[in-house]
Every structure is written in C-alpha cells, then in structure tokens.
PDB file of C-alpha atoms and ligand atoms in Angstrom:
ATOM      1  CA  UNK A   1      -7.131  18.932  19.762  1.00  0.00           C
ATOM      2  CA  UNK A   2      -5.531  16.452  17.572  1.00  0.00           C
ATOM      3  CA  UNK A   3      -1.904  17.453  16.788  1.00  0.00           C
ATOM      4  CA  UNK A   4      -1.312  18.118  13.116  1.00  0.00           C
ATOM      5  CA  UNK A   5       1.563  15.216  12.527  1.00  0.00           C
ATOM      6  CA  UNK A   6      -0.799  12.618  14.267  1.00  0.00           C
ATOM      7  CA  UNK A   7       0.069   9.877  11.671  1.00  0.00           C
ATOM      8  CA  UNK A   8      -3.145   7.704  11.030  1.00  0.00           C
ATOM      9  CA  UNK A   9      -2.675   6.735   7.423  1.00  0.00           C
ATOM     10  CA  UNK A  10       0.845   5.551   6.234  1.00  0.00           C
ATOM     11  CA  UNK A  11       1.331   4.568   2.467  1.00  0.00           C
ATOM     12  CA  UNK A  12       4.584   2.738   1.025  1.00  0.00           C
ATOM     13  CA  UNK A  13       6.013   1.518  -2.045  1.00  0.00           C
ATOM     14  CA  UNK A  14       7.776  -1.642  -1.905  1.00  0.00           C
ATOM     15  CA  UNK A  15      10.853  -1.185  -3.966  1.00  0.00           C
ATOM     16  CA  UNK A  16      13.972  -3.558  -4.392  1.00  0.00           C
ATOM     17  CA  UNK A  17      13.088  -6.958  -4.067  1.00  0.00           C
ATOM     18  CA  UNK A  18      14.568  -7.205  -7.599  1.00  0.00           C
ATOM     19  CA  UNK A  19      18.245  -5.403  -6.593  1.00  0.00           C
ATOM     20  CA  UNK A  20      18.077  -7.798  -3.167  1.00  0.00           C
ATOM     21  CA  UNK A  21      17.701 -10.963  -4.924  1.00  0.00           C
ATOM     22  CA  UNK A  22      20.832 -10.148  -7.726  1.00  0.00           C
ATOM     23  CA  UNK A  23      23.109  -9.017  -4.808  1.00  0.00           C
ATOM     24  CA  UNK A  24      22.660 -12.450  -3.217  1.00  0.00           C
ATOM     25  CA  UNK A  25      22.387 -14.148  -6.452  1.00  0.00           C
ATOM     26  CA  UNK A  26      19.251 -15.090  -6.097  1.00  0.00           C
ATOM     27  CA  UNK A  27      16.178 -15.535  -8.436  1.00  0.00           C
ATOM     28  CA  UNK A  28      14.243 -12.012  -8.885  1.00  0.00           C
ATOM     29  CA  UNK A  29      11.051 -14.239  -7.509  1.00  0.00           C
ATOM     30  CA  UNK A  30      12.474 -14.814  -4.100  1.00  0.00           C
ATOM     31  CA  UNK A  31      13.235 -10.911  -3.678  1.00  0.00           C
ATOM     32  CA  UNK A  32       9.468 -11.097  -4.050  1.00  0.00           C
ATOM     33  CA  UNK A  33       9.303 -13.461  -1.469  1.00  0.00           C
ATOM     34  CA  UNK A  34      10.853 -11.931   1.344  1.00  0.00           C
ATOM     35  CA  UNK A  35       9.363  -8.669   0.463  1.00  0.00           C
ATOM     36  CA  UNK A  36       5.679 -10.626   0.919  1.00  0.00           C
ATOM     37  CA  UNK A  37       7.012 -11.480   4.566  1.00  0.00           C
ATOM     38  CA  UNK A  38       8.266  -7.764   5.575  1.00  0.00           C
ATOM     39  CA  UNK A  39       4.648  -6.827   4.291  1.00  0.00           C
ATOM     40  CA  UNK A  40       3.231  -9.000   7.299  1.00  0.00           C
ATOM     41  CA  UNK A  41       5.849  -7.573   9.803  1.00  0.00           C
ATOM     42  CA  UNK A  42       5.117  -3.844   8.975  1.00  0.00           C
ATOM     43  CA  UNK A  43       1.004  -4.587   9.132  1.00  0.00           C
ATOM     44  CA  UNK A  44       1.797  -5.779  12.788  1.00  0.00           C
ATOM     45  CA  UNK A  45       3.586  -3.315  13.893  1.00  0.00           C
ATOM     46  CA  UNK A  46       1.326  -0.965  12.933  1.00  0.00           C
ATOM     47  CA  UNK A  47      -1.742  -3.129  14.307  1.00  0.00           C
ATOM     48  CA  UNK A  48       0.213  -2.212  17.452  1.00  0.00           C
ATOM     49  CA  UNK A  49       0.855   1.261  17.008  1.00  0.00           C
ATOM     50  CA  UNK A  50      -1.397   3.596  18.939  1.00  0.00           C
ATOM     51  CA  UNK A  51      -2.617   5.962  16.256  1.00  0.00           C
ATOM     52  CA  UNK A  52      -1.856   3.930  12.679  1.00  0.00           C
ATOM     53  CA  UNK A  53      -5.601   3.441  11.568  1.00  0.00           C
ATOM     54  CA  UNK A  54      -4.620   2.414   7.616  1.00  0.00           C
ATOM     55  CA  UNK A  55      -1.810   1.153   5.909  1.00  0.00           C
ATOM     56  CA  UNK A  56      -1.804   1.092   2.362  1.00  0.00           C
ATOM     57  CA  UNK A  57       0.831  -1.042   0.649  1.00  0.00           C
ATOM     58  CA  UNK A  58       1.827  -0.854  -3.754  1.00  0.00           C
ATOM     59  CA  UNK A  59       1.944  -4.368  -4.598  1.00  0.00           C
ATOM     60  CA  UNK A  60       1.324  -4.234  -8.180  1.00  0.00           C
ATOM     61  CA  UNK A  61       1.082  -1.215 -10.584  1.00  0.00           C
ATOM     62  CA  UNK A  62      -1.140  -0.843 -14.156  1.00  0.00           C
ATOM     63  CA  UNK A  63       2.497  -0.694 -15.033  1.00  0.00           C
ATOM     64  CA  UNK A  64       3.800  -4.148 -13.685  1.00  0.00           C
ATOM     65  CA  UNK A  65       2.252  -5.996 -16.501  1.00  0.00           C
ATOM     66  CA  UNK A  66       5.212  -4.939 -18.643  1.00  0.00           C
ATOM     67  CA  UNK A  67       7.311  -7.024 -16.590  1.00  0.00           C
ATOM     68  CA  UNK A  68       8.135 -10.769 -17.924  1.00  0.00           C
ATOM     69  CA  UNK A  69       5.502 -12.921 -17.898  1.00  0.00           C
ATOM     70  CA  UNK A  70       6.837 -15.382 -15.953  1.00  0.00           C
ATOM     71  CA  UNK A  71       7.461 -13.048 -13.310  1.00  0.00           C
ATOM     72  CA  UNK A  72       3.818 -11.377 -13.026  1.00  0.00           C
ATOM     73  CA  UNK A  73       2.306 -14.934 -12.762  1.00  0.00           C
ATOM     74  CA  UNK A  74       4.671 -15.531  -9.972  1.00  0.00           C
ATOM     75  CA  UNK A  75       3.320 -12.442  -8.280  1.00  0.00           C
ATOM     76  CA  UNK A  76      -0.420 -13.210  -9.040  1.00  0.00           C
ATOM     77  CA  UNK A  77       0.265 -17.228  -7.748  1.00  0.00           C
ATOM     78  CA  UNK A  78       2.288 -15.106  -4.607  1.00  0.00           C
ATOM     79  CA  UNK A  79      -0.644 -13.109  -3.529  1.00  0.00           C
ATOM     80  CA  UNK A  80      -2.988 -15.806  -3.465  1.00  0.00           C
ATOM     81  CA  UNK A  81      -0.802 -17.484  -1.753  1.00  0.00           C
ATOM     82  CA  UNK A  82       0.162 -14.441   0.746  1.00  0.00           C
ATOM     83  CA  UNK A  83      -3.614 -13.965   1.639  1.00  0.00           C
ATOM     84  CA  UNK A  84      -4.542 -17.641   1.758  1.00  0.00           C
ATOM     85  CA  UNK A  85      -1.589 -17.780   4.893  1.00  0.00           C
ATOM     86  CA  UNK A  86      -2.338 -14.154   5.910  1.00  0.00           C
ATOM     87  CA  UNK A  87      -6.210 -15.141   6.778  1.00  0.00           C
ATOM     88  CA  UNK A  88      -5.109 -16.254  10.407  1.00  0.00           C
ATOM     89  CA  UNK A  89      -2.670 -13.150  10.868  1.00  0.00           C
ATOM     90  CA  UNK A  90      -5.356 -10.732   9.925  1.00  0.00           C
ATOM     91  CA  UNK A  91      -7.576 -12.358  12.530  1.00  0.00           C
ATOM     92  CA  UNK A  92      -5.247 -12.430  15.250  1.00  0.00           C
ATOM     93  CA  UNK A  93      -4.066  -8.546  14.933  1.00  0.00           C
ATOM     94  CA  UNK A  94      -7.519  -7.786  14.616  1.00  0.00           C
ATOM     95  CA  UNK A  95      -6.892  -6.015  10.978  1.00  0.00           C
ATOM     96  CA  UNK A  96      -9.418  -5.633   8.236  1.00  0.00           C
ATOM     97  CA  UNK A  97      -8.031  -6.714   4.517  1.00  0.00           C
ATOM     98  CA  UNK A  98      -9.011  -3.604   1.135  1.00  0.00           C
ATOM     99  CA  UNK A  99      -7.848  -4.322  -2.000  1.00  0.00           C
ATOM    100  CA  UNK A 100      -7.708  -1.184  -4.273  1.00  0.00           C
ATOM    101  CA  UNK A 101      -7.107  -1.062  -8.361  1.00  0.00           C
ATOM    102  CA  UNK A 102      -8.702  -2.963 -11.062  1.00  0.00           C
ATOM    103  CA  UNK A 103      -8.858  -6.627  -9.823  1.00  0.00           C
ATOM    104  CA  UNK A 104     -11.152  -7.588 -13.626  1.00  0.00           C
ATOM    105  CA  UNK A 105      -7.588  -8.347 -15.109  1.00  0.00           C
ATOM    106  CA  UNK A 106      -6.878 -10.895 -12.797  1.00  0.00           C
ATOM    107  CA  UNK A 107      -7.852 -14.870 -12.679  1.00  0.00           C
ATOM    108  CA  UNK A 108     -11.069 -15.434 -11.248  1.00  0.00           C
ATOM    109  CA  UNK A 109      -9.201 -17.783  -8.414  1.00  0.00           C
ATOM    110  CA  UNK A 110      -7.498 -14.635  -7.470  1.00  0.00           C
ATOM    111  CA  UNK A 111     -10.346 -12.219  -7.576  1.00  0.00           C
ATOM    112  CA  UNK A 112     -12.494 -14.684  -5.457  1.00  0.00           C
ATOM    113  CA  UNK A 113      -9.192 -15.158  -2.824  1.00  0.00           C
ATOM    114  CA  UNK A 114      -9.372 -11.407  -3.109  1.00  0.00           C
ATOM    115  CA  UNK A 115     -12.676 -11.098  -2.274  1.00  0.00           C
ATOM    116  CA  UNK A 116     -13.346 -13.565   0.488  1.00  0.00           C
ATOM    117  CA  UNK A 117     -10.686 -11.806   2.169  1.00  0.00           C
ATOM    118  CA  UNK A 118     -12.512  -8.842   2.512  1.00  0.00           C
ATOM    119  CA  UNK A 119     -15.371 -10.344   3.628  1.00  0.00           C
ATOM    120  CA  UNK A 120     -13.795 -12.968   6.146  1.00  0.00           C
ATOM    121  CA  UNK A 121     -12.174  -9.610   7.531  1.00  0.00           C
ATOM    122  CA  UNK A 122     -14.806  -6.656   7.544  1.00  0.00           C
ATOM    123  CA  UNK A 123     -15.705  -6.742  11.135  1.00  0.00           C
ATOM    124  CA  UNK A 124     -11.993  -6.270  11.698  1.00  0.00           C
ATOM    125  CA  UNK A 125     -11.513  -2.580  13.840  1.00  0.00           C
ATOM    126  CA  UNK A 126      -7.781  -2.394  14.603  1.00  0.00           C
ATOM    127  CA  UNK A 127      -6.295  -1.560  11.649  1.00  0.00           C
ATOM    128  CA  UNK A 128      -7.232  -1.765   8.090  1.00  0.00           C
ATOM    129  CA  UNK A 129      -4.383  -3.051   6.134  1.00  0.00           C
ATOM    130  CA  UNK A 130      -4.742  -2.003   1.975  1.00  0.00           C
ATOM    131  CA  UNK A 131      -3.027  -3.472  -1.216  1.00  0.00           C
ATOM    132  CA  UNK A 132      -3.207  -2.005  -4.183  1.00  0.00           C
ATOM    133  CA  UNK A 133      -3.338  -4.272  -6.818  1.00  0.00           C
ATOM    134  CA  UNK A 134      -3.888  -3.558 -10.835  1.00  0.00           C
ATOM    135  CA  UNK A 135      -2.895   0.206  -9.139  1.00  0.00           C
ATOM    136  CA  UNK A 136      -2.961   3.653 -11.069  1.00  0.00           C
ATOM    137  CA  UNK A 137      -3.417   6.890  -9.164  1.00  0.00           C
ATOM    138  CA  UNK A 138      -4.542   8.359 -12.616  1.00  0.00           C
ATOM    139  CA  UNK A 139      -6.524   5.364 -13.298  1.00  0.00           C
ATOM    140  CA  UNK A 140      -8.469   5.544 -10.154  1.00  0.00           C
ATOM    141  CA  UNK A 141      -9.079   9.371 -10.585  1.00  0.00           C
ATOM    142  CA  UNK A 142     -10.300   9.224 -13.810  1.00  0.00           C
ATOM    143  CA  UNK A 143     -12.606   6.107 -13.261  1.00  0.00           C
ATOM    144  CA  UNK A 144     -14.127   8.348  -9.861  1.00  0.00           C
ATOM    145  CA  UNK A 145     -14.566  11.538 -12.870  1.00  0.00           C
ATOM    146  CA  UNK A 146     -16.523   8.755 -15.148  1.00  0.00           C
ATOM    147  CA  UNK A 147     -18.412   7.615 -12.483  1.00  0.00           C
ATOM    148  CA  UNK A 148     -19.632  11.104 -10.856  1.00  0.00           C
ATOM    149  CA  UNK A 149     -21.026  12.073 -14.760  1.00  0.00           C
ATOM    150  CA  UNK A 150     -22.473   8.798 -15.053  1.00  0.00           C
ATOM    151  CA  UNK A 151     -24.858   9.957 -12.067  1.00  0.00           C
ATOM    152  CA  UNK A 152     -25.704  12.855 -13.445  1.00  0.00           C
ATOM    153  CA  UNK A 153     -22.860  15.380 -11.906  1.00  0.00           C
ATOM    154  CA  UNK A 154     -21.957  18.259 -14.520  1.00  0.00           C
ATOM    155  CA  UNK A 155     -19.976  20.094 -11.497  1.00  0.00           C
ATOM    156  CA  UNK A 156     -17.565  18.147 -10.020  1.00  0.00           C
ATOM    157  CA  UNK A 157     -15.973  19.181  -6.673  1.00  0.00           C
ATOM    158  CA  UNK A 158     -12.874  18.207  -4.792  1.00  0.00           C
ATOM    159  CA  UNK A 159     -14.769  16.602  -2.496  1.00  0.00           C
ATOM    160  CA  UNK A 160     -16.656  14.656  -4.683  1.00  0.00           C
ATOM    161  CA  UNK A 161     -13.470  13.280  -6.062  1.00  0.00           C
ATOM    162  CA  UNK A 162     -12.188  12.497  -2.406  1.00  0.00           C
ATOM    163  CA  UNK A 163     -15.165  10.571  -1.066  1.00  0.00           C
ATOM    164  CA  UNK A 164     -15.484   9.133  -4.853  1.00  0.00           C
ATOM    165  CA  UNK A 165     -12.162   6.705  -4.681  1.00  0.00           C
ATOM    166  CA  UNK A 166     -11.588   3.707  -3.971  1.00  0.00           C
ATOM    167  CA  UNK A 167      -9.918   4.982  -0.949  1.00  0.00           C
ATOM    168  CA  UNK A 168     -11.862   7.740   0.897  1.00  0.00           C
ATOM    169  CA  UNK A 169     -10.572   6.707   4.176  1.00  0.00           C
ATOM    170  CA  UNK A 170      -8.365   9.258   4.557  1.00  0.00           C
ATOM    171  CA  UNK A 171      -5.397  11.498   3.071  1.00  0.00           C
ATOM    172  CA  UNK A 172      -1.874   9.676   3.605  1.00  0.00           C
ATOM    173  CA  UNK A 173       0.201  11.477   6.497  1.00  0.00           C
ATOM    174  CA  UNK A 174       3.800   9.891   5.550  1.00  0.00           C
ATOM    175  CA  UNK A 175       4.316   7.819   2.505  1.00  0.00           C
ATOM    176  CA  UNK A 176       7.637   5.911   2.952  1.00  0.00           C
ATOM    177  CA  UNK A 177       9.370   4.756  -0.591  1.00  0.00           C
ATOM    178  CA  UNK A 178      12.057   2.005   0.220  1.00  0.00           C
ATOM    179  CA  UNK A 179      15.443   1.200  -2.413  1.00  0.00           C
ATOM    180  CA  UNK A 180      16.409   4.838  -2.519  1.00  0.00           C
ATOM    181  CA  UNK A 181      14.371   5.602  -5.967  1.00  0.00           C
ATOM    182  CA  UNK A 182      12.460   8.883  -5.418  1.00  0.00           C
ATOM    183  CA  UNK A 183       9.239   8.316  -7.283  1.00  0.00           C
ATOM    184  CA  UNK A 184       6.049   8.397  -6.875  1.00  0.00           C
ATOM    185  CA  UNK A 185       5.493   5.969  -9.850  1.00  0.00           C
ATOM    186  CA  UNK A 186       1.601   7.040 -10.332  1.00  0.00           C
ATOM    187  CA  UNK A 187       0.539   5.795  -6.609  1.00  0.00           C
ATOM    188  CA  UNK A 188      -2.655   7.526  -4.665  1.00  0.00           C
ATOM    189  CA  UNK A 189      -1.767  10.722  -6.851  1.00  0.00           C
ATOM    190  CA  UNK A 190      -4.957  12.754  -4.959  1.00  0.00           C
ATOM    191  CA  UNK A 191      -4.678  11.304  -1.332  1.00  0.00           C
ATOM    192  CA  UNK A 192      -0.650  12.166  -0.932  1.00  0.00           C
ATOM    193  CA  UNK A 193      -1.232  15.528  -1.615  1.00  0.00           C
ATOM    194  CA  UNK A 194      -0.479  17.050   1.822  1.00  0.00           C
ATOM    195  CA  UNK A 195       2.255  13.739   2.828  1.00  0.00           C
ATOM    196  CA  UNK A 196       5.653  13.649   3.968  1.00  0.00           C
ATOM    197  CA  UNK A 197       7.856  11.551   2.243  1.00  0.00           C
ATOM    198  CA  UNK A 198      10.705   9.817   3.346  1.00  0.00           C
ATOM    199  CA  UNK A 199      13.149   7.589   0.842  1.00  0.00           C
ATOM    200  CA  UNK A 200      14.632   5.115   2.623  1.00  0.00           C
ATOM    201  CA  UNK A 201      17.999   3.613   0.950  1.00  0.00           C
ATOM    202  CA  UNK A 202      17.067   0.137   2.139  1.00  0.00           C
ATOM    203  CA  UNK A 203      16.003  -2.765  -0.319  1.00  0.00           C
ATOM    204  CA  UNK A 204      12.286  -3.595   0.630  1.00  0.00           C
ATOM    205  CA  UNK A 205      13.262  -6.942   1.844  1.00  0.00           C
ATOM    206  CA  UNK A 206      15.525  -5.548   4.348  1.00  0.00           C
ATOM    207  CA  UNK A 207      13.686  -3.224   5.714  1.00  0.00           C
ATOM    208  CA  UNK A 208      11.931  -3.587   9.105  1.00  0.00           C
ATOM    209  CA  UNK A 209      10.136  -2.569  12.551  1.00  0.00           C
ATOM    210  CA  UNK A 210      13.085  -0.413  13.639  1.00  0.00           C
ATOM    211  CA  UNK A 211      13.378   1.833  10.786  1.00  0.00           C
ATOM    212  CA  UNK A 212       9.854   2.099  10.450  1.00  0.00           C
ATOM    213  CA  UNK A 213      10.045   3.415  13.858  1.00  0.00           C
ATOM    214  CA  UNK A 214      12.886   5.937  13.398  1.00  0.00           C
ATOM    215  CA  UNK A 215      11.202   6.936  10.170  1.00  0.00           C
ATOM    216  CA  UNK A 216       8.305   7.228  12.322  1.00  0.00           C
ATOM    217  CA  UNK A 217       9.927   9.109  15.148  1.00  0.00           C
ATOM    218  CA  UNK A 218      11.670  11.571  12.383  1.00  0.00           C
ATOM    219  CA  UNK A 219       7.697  12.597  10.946  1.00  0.00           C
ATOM    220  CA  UNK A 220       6.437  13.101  14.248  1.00  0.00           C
ATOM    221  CA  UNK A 221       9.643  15.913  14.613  1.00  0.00           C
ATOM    222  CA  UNK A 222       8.498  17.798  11.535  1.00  0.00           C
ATOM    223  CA  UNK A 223       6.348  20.510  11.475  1.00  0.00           C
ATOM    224  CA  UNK A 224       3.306  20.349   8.563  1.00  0.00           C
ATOM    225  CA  UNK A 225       2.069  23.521   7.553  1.00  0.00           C
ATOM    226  CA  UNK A 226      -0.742  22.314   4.759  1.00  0.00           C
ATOM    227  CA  UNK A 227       0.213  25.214   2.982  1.00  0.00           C
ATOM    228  CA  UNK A 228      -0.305  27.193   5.968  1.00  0.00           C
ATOM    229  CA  UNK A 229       1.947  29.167   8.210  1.00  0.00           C
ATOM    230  CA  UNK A 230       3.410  28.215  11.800  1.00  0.00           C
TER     231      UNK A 230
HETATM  232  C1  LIG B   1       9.366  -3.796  -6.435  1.00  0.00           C
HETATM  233  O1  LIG B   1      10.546  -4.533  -6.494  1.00  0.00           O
HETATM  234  C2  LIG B   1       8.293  -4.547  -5.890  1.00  0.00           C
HETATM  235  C3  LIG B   1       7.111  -4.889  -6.513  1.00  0.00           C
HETATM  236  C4  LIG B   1       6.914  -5.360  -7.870  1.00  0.00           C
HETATM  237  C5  LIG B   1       5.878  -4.814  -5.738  1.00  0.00           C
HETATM  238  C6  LIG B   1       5.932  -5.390  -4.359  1.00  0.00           C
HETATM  239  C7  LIG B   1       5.735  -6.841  -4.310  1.00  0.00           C
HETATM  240  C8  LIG B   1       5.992  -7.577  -3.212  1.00  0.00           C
HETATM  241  C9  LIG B   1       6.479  -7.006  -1.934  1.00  0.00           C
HETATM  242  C10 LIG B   1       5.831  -9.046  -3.228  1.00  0.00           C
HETATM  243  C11 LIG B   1       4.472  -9.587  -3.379  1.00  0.00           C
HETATM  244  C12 LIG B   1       3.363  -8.874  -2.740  1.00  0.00           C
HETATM  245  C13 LIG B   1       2.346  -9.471  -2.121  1.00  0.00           C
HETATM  246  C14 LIG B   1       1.206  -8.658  -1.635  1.00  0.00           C
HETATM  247  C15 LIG B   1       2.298 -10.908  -1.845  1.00  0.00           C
HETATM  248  P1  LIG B   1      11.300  -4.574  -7.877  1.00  0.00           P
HETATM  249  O2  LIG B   1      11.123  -5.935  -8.445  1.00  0.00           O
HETATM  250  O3  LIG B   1      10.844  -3.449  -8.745  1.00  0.00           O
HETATM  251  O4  LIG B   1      12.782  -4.351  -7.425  1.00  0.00           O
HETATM  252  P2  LIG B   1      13.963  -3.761  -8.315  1.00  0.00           P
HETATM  253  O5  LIG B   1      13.631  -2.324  -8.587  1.00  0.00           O
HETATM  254  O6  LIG B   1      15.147  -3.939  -7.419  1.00  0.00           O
HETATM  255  O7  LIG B   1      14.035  -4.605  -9.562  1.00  0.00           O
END
C-alpha cells in the first residue's frame, strides 16, 4: 500500500532573487541568474530521488508583467537562454521538459524554444520537470471551465476540472515557498489543495540540495489526514 506522505509531486515558488542581489549589491537581473542555476540543481536532485515523479517550478506569474520592462525582457531573453543550455541536462537526467500558462504573450523565438523543448524531451521517463510560465491558478481554472462548455458540458464535475488543466498529472504533495513570504500568490490554486507547505526563510538563490532534503525529511514526519482522521 502506498504510504499517504509518499511525495511524488513537489511544487515551489522561487522567491528572493530580488532581496539576494540588493544585499550583495548586485543588479536585480543577476538574483535572476543564480536563481536559474539552483532551478537546475533542485531538478537533479530530484531526478535522483526515488519517488519525486514531477516538479513544478513558478517562473513567471500573469502578474510579473507589472514588473519593469527591462527586467521582464531579461527574464524572457533568460529562459531562452536557460532551456537552450538545459537541453543536454534534461537528456542526461533523463527528465522530460512541460511548460504550463499562457505562452501566446510571449515572442515567437521563445514560444518555439519552448516548444522544441518539449518535444526534444517527451520520451524522457525519470522525472518530468514543469515551469510555469505566463502562470495564473485562476487563469488556468477558468480557461479548463470555458473549455468543458465549449464541448458541450452543462454539468461540470471536480473531476472534470482535474483532468481538464494544464496539469492533470497529479495533486502537489509539498509545495515549498523560499524568502520567508507566506503566499500562495495565485499558483496551482486546485492541485495544492490537499499540500503541505513549508516557508523556507532562505533567498531562492541560496537555497539548495540539503535543505531540500531536510525539508524533505520534515514532510515525510508529518502525518496527512486529507480531511480524514488518524
Ligand atoms: C522571485 O524573485 C522570482 C521570480 C520572478 C521568478 C523566478 C525566476 C527565476 C528563478 C529566474 C529565471 C527562471 C528561469 C526558468 C530561467 P523576486 O524578484 O520577486 O525577488 P524579491 O521578492 O526579493 O524582489
């Protein structure tokens, strides 16, 4: 029987790349940078970890646009950049590249990098490694709602919803948020509804393997009840 707090699907939100950079007084970009390298250490580990099947990472929010321009089209060139270098990494490890969100909004370079990616990767069985770009949790339930009344549905059920998103894969089992901010800033609203959460105080650029694995160590201690008794 498979025990409750198995974790197979872990979810984070990259927070503090911004706070790193200032406290070394550095440009708000290269926060972004190093957080773009901690995103390749965590996929390994967890290519490596016997249960981890997904990892879903929040790269960029419906929300991020409102940050200065200059800024979002560093992240945009950053993530082309990311998965042109990542191609190699993903192939070694064995892990299959997802994209989730609304990629329409973003250059056609970028949705083509985005998509190649995917398909230079499918065959990939490890681990499947997810970004969610253009992200809304709202956004993505209400586009699944549209889409099930488009095909005719006039009773919706929860699991039409579920295997409706962009990410049926699973429900998240621990969703880590790094910086010490305890939000969930409008990520994978449906599939966390039965996580644990864990805020971690560390900037996103600092963080690493070893906490991941206490953090890891500290879920697979607690006891989840899914609204259930025990
Ligand atoms: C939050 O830091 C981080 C983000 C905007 C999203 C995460 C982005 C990355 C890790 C880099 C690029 C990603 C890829 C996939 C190449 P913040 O700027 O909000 O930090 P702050 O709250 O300290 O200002």
């Amino acid at each position: 029987m498979v025990s409750s707090n198995m974790l197979k699907h872990l979810a984070l939100i990259m927070d503090g790349n911004g706070r790193w950079a200032k406290e070394r007084g550095l440009k708000r970009t290269k926060g972004h940078e190093e957080g773009a390298n901690v995103i390749r250490d965590i996929t390994t580990y967890c290519s490596n970890h016997p249960t981890i099947e997904t990892v879903t990472f929040y790269a960029f929010s419906t929300e991020n646009w409102k940050r200065p321009k200059l800024e979002v089209e560093f992240l945009m060139k950053l993530l082309d950049t990311y998965l042109k270098k990542e191609l190699p990494v993903y192939q070694k490890y064995n892990v299959r590249f997802q994209a989730i969100g609304d990629m329409s909004a973003f250059s056609k370079t970028l949705q083509k990098r985005i998509l190649q990616t995917e398909e230079l990767t499918k065959n990939n069985t490890n681990l499947i490694q997810v970004l969610a770009l253009n992200y809304g949790g709202r956004l993505e339930i209400t586009t699944t709602v549209n889409q099930l009344i488009a095909q005719g549905k006039t009773t919706i059920s929860e699991d039409d919803i579920s295997r409706g998103l962009q990410t049926p894969y699973s429900d998240i089992d621990l969703m880590i948020r790094t910086s010490g901010e305890e939000r969930i800033s409008n990520f994978l609203l449906w599939q966390l509804s039965y996580a644990e959460f864990y805020f971690s105080h560390t900037l996103w650029p600092d963080f690493n393997k070893d906490e991941l694995d206490t953090i890891i160590r500290d879920y697979t201690n607690r006891t989840r009840r899914f609204g259930g008794v025990k």
